[in-house]
Tab-separated table of C-alpha atoms and ligand atoms in Angstrom:
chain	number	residue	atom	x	y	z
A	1	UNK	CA	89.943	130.271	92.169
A	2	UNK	CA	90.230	128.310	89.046
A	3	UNK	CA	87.486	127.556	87.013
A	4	UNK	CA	87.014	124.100	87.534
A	5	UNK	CA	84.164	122.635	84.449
A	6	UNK	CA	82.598	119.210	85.627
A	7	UNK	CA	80.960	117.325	82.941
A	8	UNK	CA	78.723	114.883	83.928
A	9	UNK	CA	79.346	111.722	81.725
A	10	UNK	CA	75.432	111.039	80.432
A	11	UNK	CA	75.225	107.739	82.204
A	12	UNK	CA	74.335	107.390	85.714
A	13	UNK	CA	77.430	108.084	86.813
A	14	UNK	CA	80.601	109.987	86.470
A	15	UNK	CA	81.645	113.706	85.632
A	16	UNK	CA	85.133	114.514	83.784
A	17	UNK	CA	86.422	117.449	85.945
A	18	UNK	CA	88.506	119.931	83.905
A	19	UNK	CA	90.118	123.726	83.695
A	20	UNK	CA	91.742	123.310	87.487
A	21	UNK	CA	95.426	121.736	88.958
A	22	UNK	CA	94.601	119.837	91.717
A	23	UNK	CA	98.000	120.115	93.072
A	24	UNK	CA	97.048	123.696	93.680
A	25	UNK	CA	93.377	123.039	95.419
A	26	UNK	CA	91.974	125.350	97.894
A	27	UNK	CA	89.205	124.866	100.216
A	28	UNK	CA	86.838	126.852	97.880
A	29	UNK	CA	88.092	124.401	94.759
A	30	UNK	CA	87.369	121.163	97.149
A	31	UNK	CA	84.085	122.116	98.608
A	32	UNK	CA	82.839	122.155	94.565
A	33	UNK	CA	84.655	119.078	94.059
A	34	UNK	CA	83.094	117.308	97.193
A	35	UNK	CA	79.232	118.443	96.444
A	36	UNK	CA	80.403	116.692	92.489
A	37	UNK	CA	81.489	113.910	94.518
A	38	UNK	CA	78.385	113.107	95.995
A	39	UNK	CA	76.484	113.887	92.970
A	40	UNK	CA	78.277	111.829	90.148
A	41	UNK	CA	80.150	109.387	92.594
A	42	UNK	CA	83.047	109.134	90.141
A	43	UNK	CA	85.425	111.956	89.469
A	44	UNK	CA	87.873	111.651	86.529
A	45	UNK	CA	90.608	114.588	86.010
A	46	UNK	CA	92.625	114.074	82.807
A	47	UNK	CA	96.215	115.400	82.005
A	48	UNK	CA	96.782	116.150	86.146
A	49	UNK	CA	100.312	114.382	86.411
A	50	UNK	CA	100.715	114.621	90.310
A	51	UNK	CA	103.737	113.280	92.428
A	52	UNK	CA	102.891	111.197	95.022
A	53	UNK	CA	102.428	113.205	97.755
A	54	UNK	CA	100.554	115.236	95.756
A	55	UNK	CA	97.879	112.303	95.108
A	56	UNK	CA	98.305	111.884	98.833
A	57	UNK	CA	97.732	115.339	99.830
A	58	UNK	CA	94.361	115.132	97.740
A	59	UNK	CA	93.557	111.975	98.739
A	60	UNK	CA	93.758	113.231	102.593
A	61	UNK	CA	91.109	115.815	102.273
A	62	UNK	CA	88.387	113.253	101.853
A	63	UNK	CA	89.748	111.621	104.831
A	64	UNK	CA	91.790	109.486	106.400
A	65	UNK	CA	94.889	107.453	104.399
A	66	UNK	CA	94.321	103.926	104.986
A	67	UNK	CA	97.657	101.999	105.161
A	68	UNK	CA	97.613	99.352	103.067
A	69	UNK	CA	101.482	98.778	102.583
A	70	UNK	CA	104.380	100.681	103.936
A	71	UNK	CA	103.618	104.366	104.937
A	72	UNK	CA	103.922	105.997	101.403
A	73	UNK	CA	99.656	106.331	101.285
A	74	UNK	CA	100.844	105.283	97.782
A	75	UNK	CA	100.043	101.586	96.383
A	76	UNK	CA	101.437	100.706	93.211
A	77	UNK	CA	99.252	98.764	90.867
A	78	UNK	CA	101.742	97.703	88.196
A	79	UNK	CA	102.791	94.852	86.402
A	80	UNK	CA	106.332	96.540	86.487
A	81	UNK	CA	109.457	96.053	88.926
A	82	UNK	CA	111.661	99.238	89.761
A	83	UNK	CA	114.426	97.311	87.050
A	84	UNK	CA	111.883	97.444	84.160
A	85	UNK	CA	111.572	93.601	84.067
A	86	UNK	CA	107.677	92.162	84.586
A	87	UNK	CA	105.932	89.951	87.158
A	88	UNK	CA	104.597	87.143	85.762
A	89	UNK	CA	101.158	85.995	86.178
A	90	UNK	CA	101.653	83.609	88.927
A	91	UNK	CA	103.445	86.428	91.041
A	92	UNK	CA	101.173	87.198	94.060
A	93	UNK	CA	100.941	90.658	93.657
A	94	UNK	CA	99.585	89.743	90.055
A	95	UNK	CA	97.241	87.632	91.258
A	96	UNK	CA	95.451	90.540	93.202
A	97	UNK	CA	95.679	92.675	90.207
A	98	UNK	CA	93.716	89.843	88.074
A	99	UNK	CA	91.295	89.880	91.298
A	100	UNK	CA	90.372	93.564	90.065
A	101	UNK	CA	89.265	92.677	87.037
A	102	UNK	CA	86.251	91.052	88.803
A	103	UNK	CA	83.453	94.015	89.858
A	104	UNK	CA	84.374	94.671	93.187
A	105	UNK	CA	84.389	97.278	96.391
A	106	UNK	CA	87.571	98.110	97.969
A	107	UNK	CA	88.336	96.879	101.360
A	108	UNK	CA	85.244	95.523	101.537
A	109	UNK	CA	86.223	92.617	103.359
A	110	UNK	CA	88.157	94.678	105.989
A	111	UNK	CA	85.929	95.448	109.095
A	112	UNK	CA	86.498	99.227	108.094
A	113	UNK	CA	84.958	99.092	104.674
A	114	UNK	CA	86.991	102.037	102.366
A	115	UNK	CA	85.454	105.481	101.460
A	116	UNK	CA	86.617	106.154	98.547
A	117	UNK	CA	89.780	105.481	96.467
A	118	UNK	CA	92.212	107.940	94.108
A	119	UNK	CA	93.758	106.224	90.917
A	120	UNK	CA	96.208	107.775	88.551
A	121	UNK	CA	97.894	106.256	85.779
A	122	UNK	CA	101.922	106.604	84.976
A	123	UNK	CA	102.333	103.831	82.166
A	124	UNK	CA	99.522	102.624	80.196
A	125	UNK	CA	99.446	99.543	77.813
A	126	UNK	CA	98.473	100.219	73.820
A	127	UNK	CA	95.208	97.854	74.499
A	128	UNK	CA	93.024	97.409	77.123
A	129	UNK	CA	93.683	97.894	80.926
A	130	UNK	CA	90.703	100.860	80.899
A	131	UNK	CA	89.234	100.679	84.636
A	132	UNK	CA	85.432	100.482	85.158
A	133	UNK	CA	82.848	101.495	87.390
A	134	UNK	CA	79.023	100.554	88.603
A	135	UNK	CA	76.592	102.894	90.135
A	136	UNK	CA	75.012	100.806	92.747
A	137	UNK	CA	72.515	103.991	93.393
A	138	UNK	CA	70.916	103.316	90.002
A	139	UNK	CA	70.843	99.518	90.188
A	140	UNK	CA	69.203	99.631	94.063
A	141	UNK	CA	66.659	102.198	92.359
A	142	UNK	CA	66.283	99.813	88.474
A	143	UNK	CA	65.012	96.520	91.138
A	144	UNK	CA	61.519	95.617	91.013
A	145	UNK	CA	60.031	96.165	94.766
A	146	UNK	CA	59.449	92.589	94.942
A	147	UNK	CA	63.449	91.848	94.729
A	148	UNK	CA	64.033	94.841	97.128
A	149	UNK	CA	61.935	93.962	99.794
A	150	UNK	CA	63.481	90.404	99.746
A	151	UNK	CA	67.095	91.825	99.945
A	152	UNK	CA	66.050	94.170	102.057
A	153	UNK	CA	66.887	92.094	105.220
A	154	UNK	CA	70.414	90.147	103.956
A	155	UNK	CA	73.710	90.645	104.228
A	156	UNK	CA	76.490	89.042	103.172
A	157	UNK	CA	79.972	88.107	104.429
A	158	UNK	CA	83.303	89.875	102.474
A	159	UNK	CA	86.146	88.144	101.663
A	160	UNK	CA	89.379	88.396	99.982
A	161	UNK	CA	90.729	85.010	100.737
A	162	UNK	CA	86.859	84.080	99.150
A	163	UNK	CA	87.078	86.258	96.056
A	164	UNK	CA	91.040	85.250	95.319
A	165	UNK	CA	90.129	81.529	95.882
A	166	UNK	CA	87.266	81.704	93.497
A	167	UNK	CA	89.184	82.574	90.624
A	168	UNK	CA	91.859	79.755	91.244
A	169	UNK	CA	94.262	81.988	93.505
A	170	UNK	CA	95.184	80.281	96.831
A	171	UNK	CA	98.913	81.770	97.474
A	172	UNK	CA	98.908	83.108	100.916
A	173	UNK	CA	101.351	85.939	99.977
A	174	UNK	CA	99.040	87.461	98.028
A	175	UNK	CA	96.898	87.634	101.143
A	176	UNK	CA	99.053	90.074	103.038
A	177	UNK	CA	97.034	93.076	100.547
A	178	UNK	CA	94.720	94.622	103.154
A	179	UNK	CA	93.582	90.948	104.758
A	180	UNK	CA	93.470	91.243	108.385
A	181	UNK	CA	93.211	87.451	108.466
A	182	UNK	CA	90.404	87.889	110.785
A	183	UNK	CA	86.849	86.715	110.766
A	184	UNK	CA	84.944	88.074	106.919
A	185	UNK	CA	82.666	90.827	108.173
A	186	UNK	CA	78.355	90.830	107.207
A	187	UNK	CA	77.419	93.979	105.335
A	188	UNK	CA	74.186	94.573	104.785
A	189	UNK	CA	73.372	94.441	100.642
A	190	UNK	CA	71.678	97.621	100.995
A	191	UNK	CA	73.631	99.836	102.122
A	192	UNK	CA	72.483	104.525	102.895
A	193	UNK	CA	74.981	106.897	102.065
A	194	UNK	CA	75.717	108.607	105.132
A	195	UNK	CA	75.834	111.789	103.129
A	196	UNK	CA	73.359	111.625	100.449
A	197	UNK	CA	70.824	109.323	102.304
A	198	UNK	CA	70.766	107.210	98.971
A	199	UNK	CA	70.065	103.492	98.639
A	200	UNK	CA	72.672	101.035	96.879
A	201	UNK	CA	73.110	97.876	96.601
A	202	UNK	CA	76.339	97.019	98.178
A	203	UNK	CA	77.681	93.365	96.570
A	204	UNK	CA	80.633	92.799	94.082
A	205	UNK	CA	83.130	89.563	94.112
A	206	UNK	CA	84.000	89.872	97.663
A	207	UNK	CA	80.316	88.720	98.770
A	208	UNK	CA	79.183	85.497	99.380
A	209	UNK	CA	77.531	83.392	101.732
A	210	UNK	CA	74.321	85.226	102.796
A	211	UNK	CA	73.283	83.954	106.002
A	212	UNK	CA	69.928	82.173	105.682
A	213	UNK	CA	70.463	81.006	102.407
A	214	UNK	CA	72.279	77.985	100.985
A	215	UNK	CA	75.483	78.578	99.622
A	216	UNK	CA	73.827	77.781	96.089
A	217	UNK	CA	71.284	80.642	96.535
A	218	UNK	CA	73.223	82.588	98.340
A	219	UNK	CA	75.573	82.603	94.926
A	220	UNK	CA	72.552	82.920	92.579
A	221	UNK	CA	71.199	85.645	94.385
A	222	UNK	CA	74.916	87.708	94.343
A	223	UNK	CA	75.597	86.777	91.045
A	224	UNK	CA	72.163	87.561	89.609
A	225	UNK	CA	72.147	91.031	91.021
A	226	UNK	CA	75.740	91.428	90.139
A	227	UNK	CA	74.785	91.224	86.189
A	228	UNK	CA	71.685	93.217	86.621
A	229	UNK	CA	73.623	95.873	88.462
A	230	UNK	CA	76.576	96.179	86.081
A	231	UNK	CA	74.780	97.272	82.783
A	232	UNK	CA	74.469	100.560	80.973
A	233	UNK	CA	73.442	103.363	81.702
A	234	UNK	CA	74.899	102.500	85.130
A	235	UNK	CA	78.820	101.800	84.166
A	236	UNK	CA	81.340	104.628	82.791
A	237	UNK	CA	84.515	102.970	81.392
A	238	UNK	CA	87.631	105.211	81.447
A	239	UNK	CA	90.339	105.148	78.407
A	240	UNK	CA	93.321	106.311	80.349
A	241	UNK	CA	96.440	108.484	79.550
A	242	UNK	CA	99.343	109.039	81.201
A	243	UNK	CA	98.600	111.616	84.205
A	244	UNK	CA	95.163	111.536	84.286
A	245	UNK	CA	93.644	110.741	88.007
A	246	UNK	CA	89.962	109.405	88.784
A	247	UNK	CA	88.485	109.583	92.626
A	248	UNK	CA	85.485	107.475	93.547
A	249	UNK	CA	82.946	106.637	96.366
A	250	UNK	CA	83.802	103.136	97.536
A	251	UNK	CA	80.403	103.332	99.505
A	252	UNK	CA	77.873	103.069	95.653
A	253	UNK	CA	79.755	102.021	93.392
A	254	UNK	CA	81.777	98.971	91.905
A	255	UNK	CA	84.688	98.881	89.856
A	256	UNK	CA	86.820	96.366	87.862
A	257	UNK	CA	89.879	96.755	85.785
A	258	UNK	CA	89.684	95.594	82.327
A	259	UNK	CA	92.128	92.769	80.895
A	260	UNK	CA	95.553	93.876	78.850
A	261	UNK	CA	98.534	92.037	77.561
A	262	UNK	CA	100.459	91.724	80.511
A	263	UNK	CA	104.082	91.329	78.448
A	264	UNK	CA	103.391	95.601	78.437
A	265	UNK	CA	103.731	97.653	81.097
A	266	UNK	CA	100.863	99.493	82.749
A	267	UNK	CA	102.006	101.558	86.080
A	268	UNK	CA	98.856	103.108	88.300
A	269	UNK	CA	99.283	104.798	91.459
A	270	UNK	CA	96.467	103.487	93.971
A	271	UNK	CA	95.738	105.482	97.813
A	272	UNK	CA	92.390	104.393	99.445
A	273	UNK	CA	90.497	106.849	101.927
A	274	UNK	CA	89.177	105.039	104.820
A	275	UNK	CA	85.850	104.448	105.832
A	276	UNK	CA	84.370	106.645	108.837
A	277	UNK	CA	84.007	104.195	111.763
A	278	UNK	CA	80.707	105.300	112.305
A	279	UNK	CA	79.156	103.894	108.692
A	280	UNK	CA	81.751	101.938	107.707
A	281	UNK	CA	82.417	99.598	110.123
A	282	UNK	CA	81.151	95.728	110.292
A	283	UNK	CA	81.537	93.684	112.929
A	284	UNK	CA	83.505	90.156	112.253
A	285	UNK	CA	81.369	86.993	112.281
A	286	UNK	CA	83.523	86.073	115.988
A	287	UNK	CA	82.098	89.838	117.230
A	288	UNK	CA	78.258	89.177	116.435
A	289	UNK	CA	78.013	84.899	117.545
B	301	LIG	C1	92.267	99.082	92.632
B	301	LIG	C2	91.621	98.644	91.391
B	301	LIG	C3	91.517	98.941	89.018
B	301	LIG	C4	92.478	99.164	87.903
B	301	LIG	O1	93.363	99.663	92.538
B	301	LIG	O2	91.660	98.890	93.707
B	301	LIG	O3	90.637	97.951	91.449
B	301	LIG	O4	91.992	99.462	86.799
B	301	LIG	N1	92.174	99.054	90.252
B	301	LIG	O5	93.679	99.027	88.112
B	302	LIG	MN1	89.832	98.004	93.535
């Protein structure tokens, strides 16, 4: 079995897992991988350079694909058509990737919240376009008692249409990414690992509308956590290079791209693990009236 290292980051979060080819895992090599996963949350392999099916294949032994678009298991996350030429800003598929630039939880505002999500990069942009993540653990455990008692009992509603809307993006093709077009499901904003057993605070730009509260303090609230949560030591930024891959658990942390010139290419290869049914799922406002 190869020697895999794991290096945890020094903030809250993260380990950089080197010395192994995860095209060539065995079960031995995943069962250390998985006990990292639930310790650092965030997994980042440099210099891996996997086809697709490989990142599938990987992908797949944390659980099941979920099918966001066509059958690949394989999203693309690129500014970049198959002819070379780029989408503009104002393309819908743009518009979601400017969504992810926001701190956010993936599929969040599908009834079956994801479990975690593999990212790899292809093409990568001189400046910028670093991805970033949150440890929700830490935050949940950094609130005073008074502030988690009171969030104790809330949840809040998840939605795409929401989040996309906020930030001036209203096409309804851009919609068709993972929206159901049903009812936005309630989450509860703290939310136990069903592994670890830990507390996090479960919130990001897919929240609103906290039942109870006014819209106005229902946004307060989010927002106010949002900017406690998201501060060092608690966030691990990533500089990628071509062929590096990063896994992380949907379930604690956030995660946000960071901005780039979009007249330069940058080409990512996206598959999301769905949640398990029996921690992940929320029912629809229509399922609970
Ligand atoms: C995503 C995502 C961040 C990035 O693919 O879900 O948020 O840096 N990506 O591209
Ligand atoms: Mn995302």
């Amino acid at each position: 079995m190869p020697e895999y290292r794991i290096e945890a980051t020094g903030a809250t979060l993260g380990a950089v897992v080197t010395g192994g080819r995860l095209a060539d895992l065995d079960e031995a090599g995943f069962e250390l991988l998985l006990d990292a996963f639930h310790e650092h949350a965030l997994l980042i392999f440099p210099d891996q350079h996997l086809e697709p099916e490989q990142q599938v294949a990987f992908a797949r032994r944390f659980g099941e694909i979920e099918h966001l678009y066509g059958d690949s298991g394989v999203v693309p996350i690129s500014n970049q058509r198959h002819d070379g030429s780029l989408l503009d800003d104002d393309n819908p598929a743009m518009q979601i990737m400017i969504g992810n630039e926001g701190w956010h939880t993936d599929s969040s505002y599908m009834s079956l919240a994801a479990k975690a999500s593999v990212l790899s990069a292809q093409v990568v942009p001189g400046r910028g376009g670093q991805t970033e993540w949150a440890d929700m653990r830490a935050a949940y455990e950094a609130l005073d008692e008074e502030t988690r008692e009171r969030i104790a009992v809330l949840s809040a509603r998840h939605s795409l249409r929401h989040s996309q809307a906020k930030i001036g993006h209203t096409d309804p093709g851009a919609m068709l990414y993972g929206f159901e077009g049903g009812d936005p499901p309630l989450r509860p904003l703290v939310k136990l690992h069903p592994v670890t057993g830990r507390p996090s605070l479960f919130i990001g730009r897919h929240a609103y509308g906290i039942p109870g509260l006014s819209s106005e303090a229902s946004e307060s609230l989010l927002a106010g956590l949002l900017d406690f949560a998201c501060r060092p030591p608690r966030i691990w930024r990533h500089d990628w290079q071509p062929g590096d891959l990063v896994i992380w658990d949907n379930r604690c942390l956030l995660h946000r791209a960071r901005p780039y010139d979009h007249t330069e290419p940058r080409v990512m290869r996206h598959t999301r693990i769905a949640g398990d049914e029996a921690t992940e799922w929320a029912p629809g406002l229509a399922d609970t009236a």
